[in-house]
């Protein structure tokens, strides 16, 4: 609380001068904090390049980043707008459920894992965007896939399983192979049995048709 | 001999008093926060974001998921100034970017450089 000097403001000043015409106009994002938090990793998945450009521009222009990096900032805004539009169009129910849960829980993502899993599934199926937390250690299950969130108010029922996209699942099995090879071998065996079962069913469907 | 129920009445009264106070406080906080639990442990980032929410929706805990901001959003971010000199704060005809860096000078336009 004592991190910044106290500022005693008596008045506010609204500067209504518009920007000069030479600067292209971009529509600002109308998403508030909870939906933005919910969609954050999907924005990161689609807009990583534009965001990295913007951050690099700001790092290279210390002190005047707000003026020099307007173009990169416009790109970031447009990309985030496209993600929000797509999520609204395709996954509105799961999106709303997740951000309403976040808003009721101090915007802590570990309280709302179940709804996050269903949102992840919907977004991957419709939009192909995966949530990925960078720089996760390989020797533990990543926090968004854990069945037991230690600080959550309510524990997740044992019938609910996290949703992993195929590439995420493959990555986690590879990590598991390093720390628990027997379990990884059992998972491989199960996968093989599932594949054979599906192949058998497909063959049966072929012969029938 | 079993415990007579009269001896437990004071405990019941104490529990009821605490319970009613706690439930009442919880209800007041719920009502103040628009039907949601209160935000706790908020830092400067959360305060700035909640102020942005207020600019977008009118309420500190209001939420919206539209991709486009409402019409007045780009112009409703206030500059906080210590003293507003009457008749001097007028928008300049040619707004140019470096205006932010000018300091407060006596008798000239108030454009503070600090937030």
Coordinates of C-alpha atoms in Angstrom, one line a residue:
Chain A
X1 CA 0.0 0.0 0.0
X2 CA 2.9 2.4 0.6
X3 CA 4.5 1.5 -2.7
X4 CA 3.8 4.8 -4.4
X5 CA 3.9 8.4 -3.2
X6 CA 0.5 9.8 -2.2
X7 CA -1.2 11.9 -4.8
X8 CA -3.8 14.3 -3.5
X9 CA -6.1 15.1 -6.4
X10 CA -8.7 17.7 -5.9
X11 CA -9.9 17.9 -9.5
X12 CA -10.1 16.0 -12.7
X13 CA -9.5 17.3 -16.2
X14 CA -11.2 15.7 -19.2
X15 CA -9.2 16.4 -22.4
X16 CA -11.7 16.0 -25.2
X17 CA -9.3 17.0 -28.0
X18 CA -9.4 14.3 -30.6
X19 CA -6.3 12.7 -32.0
X20 CA -4.9 14.2 -35.2
X21 CA -6.3 12.9 -38.5
X22 CA -3.0 11.4 -39.5
X23 CA -3.3 8.6 -36.8
X24 CA -5.5 5.8 -38.1
X25 CA -8.5 5.1 -35.9
X26 CA -9.0 1.8 -34.1
X27 CA -12.0 0.8 -32.1
X28 CA -11.0 0.2 -28.5
X29 CA -11.7 -3.0 -26.7
X30 CA -14.9 -3.0 -24.7
X31 CA -14.1 -6.0 -22.6
X32 CA -13.9 -5.5 -18.9
X33 CA -11.5 -7.2 -16.5
X34 CA -13.2 -10.6 -15.9
X35 CA -13.9 -11.5 -19.5
X36 CA -10.5 -10.3 -20.5
X37 CA -8.9 -12.5 -17.8
X38 CA -10.9 -15.4 -19.1
X39 CA -10.0 -14.9 -22.7
X40 CA -6.4 -13.9 -21.9
X41 CA -4.7 -17.1 -22.8
X42 CA -6.6 -17.4 -26.1
X43 CA -5.6 -13.8 -27.0
X44 CA -2.1 -14.8 -26.2
X45 CA -2.4 -17.9 -28.4
X46 CA -3.6 -16.0 -31.4
X47 CA -1.8 -12.6 -30.9
X48 CA 1.6 -13.7 -29.6
X49 CA 3.5 -12.2 -32.5
X50 CA 1.8 -8.8 -32.4
X51 CA 2.1 -8.7 -28.6
X52 CA 5.8 -9.5 -28.7
X53 CA 6.3 -6.8 -31.4
X54 CA 4.6 -4.3 -29.1
X55 CA 6.6 -5.3 -26.1
X56 CA 9.8 -5.1 -28.0
X57 CA 8.9 -1.7 -29.4
X58 CA 8.2 -0.4 -25.9
X59 CA 11.4 -1.9 -24.5
X60 CA 13.4 -0.3 -27.3
X61 CA 11.9 3.1 -26.8
X62 CA 12.0 3.7 -23.0
X63 CA 10.1 6.7 -22.0
X64 CA 8.5 7.4 -25.4
X65 CA 6.9 4.1 -26.1
X66 CA 3.4 5.6 -26.1
X67 CA 4.2 7.7 -29.1
X68 CA 6.5 5.5 -31.1
X69 CA 4.5 2.3 -30.7
X70 CA 1.1 3.4 -31.8
X71 CA 1.1 1.2 -34.9
X72 CA 2.1 -1.9 -32.9
X73 CA -0.6 -1.0 -30.3
X74 CA -3.2 -0.8 -33.0
X75 CA -2.3 -4.2 -34.2
X76 CA -2.6 -5.6 -30.7
X77 CA -6.0 -4.1 -30.2
X78 CA -7.3 -5.4 -33.5
X79 CA -6.1 -8.9 -32.9
X80 CA -7.6 -9.0 -29.4
X81 CA -10.8 -7.7 -30.8
X82 CA -10.9 -10.5 -33.3
X83 CA -10.4 -13.1 -30.6
X84 CA -13.2 -11.6 -28.4
X85 CA -15.5 -11.5 -31.4
X86 CA -14.8 -15.1 -32.3
X87 CA -15.3 -16.3 -28.7
X88 CA -18.6 -14.4 -28.4
X89 CA -19.8 -15.9 -31.6
X90 CA -18.9 -19.5 -30.9
X91 CA -18.6 -20.2 -27.2
X92 CA -20.7 -17.5 -25.5
X93 CA -22.3 -19.7 -22.8
X94 CA -19.1 -21.3 -21.5
X95 CA -17.3 -17.9 -21.8
X96 CA -20.0 -16.2 -19.7
X97 CA -20.1 -19.0 -17.1
X98 CA -16.3 -18.8 -16.7
X99 CA -16.0 -15.1 -16.3
X100 CA -19.0 -14.9 -14.0
X101 CA -17.3 -17.5 -11.8
X102 CA -14.1 -15.5 -11.9
X103 CA -15.8 -12.3 -11.0
X104 CA -17.4 -14.0 -8.0
X105 CA -14.1 -15.4 -6.9
X106 CA -11.8 -12.4 -6.8
X107 CA -10.6 -13.2 -10.3
X108 CA -8.6 -16.2 -9.1
X109 CA -8.4 -18.8 -11.8
X110 CA -7.9 -21.7 -9.5
X111 CA -11.4 -21.3 -8.1
X112 CA -13.0 -21.9 -11.5
X113 CA -11.1 -24.8 -13.1
X114 CA -14.1 -26.9 -14.2
X115 CA -15.7 -24.0 -16.2
X116 CA -12.3 -23.2 -17.6
X117 CA -11.9 -26.8 -18.8
X118 CA -15.3 -26.7 -20.6
X119 CA -14.4 -23.3 -22.1
X120 CA -11.0 -24.7 -23.3
X121 CA -12.8 -27.6 -25.0
X122 CA -15.3 -25.3 -26.7
X123 CA -12.6 -22.9 -27.9
X124 CA -10.3 -25.6 -29.2
X125 CA -13.2 -27.4 -31.0
X126 CA -14.5 -24.2 -32.7
X127 CA -11.5 -21.9 -32.9
X128 CA -8.4 -24.1 -32.5
X129 CA -6.9 -22.0 -29.8
X130 CA -5.1 -23.7 -26.9
X131 CA -4.3 -22.2 -23.5
X132 CA -0.6 -22.6 -22.8
X133 CA 1.3 -21.3 -19.7
X134 CA 4.9 -20.8 -20.8
X135 CA 7.9 -22.0 -18.8
X136 CA 6.2 -24.7 -16.8
X137 CA 8.4 -27.2 -15.1
X138 CA 8.4 -30.7 -16.6
X139 CA 8.5 -32.6 -13.3
X140 CA 4.9 -31.7 -12.2
X141 CA 1.5 -31.6 -13.6
X142 CA 0.8 -28.1 -14.9
X143 CA -1.5 -26.2 -12.6
X144 CA -4.4 -25.9 -15.0
X145 CA -4.7 -29.7 -15.3
X146 CA -4.6 -30.6 -11.7
X147 CA -7.6 -32.3 -10.2
X148 CA -6.9 -30.9 -6.8
X149 CA -6.5 -27.1 -6.5
X150 CA -5.2 -26.6 -3.0
X151 CA -6.5 -23.1 -2.3
X152 CA -9.9 -23.4 -4.0
X153 CA -13.0 -23.0 -1.9
X154 CA -14.7 -26.1 -3.3
X155 CA -13.0 -29.3 -4.4
X156 CA -13.6 -30.6 -7.9
X157 CA -15.8 -33.7 -8.0
X158 CA -14.0 -37.0 -8.8
X159 CA -16.1 -37.5 -11.9
X160 CA -14.7 -34.3 -13.6
X161 CA -11.5 -34.6 -15.6
X162 CA -9.5 -31.8 -17.1
X163 CA -9.7 -31.3 -20.8
X164 CA -6.5 -31.6 -22.7
X165 CA -6.1 -31.0 -26.4
X166 CA -4.3 -33.8 -28.3
X167 CA -1.0 -31.9 -28.4
X168 CA -1.3 -31.0 -24.8
X169 CA -2.0 -34.6 -23.9
X170 CA 1.0 -35.9 -25.9
X171 CA 3.2 -33.3 -24.2
X172 CA 2.0 -34.3 -20.7
X173 CA 2.5 -38.0 -21.5
X174 CA 6.1 -37.3 -22.6
X175 CA 6.8 -35.4 -19.4
X176 CA 5.3 -38.2 -17.4
X177 CA 7.6 -40.6 -19.1
X178 CA 10.6 -38.8 -17.5
X179 CA 9.3 -39.0 -14.0
X180 CA 7.1 -42.1 -13.9
X181 CA 7.9 -44.4 -16.8
X182 CA 5.6 -47.2 -15.7
X183 CA 2.5 -45.0 -15.6
X184 CA 3.4 -43.6 -19.0
X185 CA 3.7 -47.1 -20.3
X186 CA 0.3 -48.0 -19.0
X187 CA -1.1 -44.9 -20.7
X188 CA 0.5 -45.9 -23.9
X189 CA -1.0 -49.3 -23.6
X190 CA -4.4 -47.9 -23.0
X191 CA -4.1 -45.6 -26.0
X192 CA -3.1 -48.5 -28.1
X193 CA -6.2 -50.5 -27.0
X194 CA -8.4 -47.5 -27.8
X195 CA -6.9 -47.2 -31.2
X196 CA -7.4 -50.9 -32.0
X197 CA -11.0 -50.7 -30.7
X198 CA -11.7 -47.7 -33.0
X199 CA -10.1 -49.4 -35.9
X200 CA -12.2 -52.5 -35.3
X201 CA -15.3 -50.4 -35.1
X202 CA -14.4 -48.5 -38.3
X203 CA -13.8 -51.9 -40.1
X204 CA -17.2 -53.2 -38.8
X205 CA -18.9 -50.0 -40.1
X206 CA -17.1 -50.4 -43.4
X207 CA -18.3 -54.1 -43.9
X208 CA -21.9 -53.1 -43.0
X209 CA -22.0 -50.2 -45.4
Chain B
X1 CA -27.9 -36.4 34.8
X2 CA -28.3 -34.9 31.3
X3 CA -27.4 -31.2 30.7
X4 CA -30.5 -29.0 31.2
X5 CA -31.4 -27.1 28.1
X6 CA -31.6 -23.8 30.0
X7 CA -27.8 -23.7 30.4
X8 CA -27.3 -23.8 26.6
X9 CA -29.6 -20.8 26.0
X10 CA -26.8 -18.3 26.6
X11 CA -24.5 -20.1 24.2
X12 CA -27.3 -20.1 21.7
X13 CA -27.7 -16.4 22.1
X14 CA -24.0 -15.8 21.6
X15 CA -23.9 -17.9 18.5
X16 CA -27.0 -16.2 17.1
X17 CA -25.5 -12.8 17.8
X18 CA -22.3 -13.6 15.9
X19 CA -24.2 -15.4 13.2
X20 CA -26.6 -12.5 12.6
X21 CA -23.7 -9.9 12.6
X22 CA -21.7 -12.0 10.1
X23 CA -24.6 -12.7 7.9
X24 CA -25.7 -9.1 7.9
X25 CA -22.2 -7.9 7.1
X26 CA -22.0 -10.4 4.3
X27 CA -25.3 -9.3 2.9
X28 CA -24.3 -5.6 3.0
X29 CA -21.0 -6.4 1.2
X30 CA -22.9 -8.5 -1.4
X31 CA -25.3 -5.6 -2.0
X32 CA -22.5 -3.1 -2.3
X33 CA -20.7 -5.3 -4.9
X34 CA -23.7 -5.9 -7.2
X35 CA -24.6 -9.4 -6.0
X36 CA -21.0 -10.7 -6.0
X37 CA -18.4 -11.4 -3.4
X38 CA -16.1 -8.5 -2.5
X39 CA -12.8 -8.2 -4.2
X40 CA -10.0 -8.7 -1.7
X41 CA -6.3 -8.2 -1.7
X42 CA -6.5 -5.8 -4.6
X43 CA -3.2 -4.1 -5.7
X44 CA -2.5 -1.2 -8.0
X45 CA -3.1 -3.3 -11.2
X46 CA -6.5 -4.4 -9.9
X47 CA -7.4 -0.9 -9.0
X48 CA -6.5 0.4 -12.5
X49 CA -8.5 -2.4 -14.1
X50 CA -11.5 -1.7 -11.9
X51 CA -11.3 1.9 -12.8
X52 CA -11.3 0.9 -16.5
X53 CA -14.4 -1.2 -15.8
X54 CA -16.0 1.8 -14.3
X55 CA -15.2 3.8 -17.4
X56 CA -16.6 1.1 -19.6
X57 CA -19.8 0.2 -17.7
X58 CA -20.4 2.9 -15.1
X59 CA -20.0 0.6 -12.1
X60 CA -16.8 -0.5 -10.4
X61 CA -17.9 -4.1 -10.5
X62 CA -19.8 -4.0 -13.8
X63 CA -18.7 -6.4 -16.5
X64 CA -19.2 -6.4 -20.2
X65 CA -17.9 -8.8 -22.9
X66 CA -18.4 -6.7 -26.0
X67 CA -15.5 -6.4 -28.4
X68 CA -16.2 -2.6 -28.9
X69 CA -16.1 0.0 -26.3
X70 CA -19.1 2.3 -25.8
X71 CA -18.9 5.7 -27.6
X72 CA -17.6 7.9 -24.8
X73 CA -14.8 5.6 -23.7
X74 CA -11.9 7.1 -25.5
X75 CA -12.5 10.5 -24.0
X76 CA -13.5 9.7 -20.4
X77 CA -10.1 9.0 -18.9
X78 CA -9.5 11.9 -16.6
X79 CA -6.2 13.7 -15.8
X80 CA -6.0 14.1 -12.1
X81 CA -4.8 17.5 -11.2
X82 CA -4.2 19.1 -7.9
X83 CA -5.6 22.5 -8.8
X84 CA -7.8 23.5 -11.7
X85 CA -7.1 27.1 -12.7
X86 CA -10.3 28.7 -13.8
X87 CA -10.6 29.7 -17.5
X88 CA -7.2 28.4 -18.4
X89 CA -7.9 24.7 -19.1
X90 CA -9.1 24.8 -22.7
X91 CA -8.3 22.2 -25.3
X92 CA -5.6 23.3 -27.7
X93 CA -6.6 23.7 -31.3
X94 CA -3.7 21.6 -32.5
X95 CA -3.2 18.7 -30.2
X96 CA 0.2 17.2 -30.6
X97 CA 1.7 14.2 -28.8
X98 CA 4.5 15.7 -26.7
X99 CA 2.0 17.9 -24.8
X100 CA 2.1 15.4 -22.0
X101 CA 5.6 16.3 -21.1
X102 CA 5.1 20.0 -20.4
X103 CA 5.2 20.9 -16.8
X104 CA 2.8 23.1 -14.9
X105 CA 3.8 26.7 -15.5
X106 CA 2.2 29.6 -13.7
X107 CA -0.3 31.4 -15.8
X108 CA -0.1 28.9 -18.8
X109 CA -2.2 25.9 -19.7
X110 CA -2.4 23.3 -17.0
X111 CA -1.2 20.0 -18.4
X112 CA 0.5 18.1 -15.7
X113 CA 3.1 15.6 -16.7
X114 CA 2.5 13.3 -13.8
X115 CA -0.5 11.0 -13.2

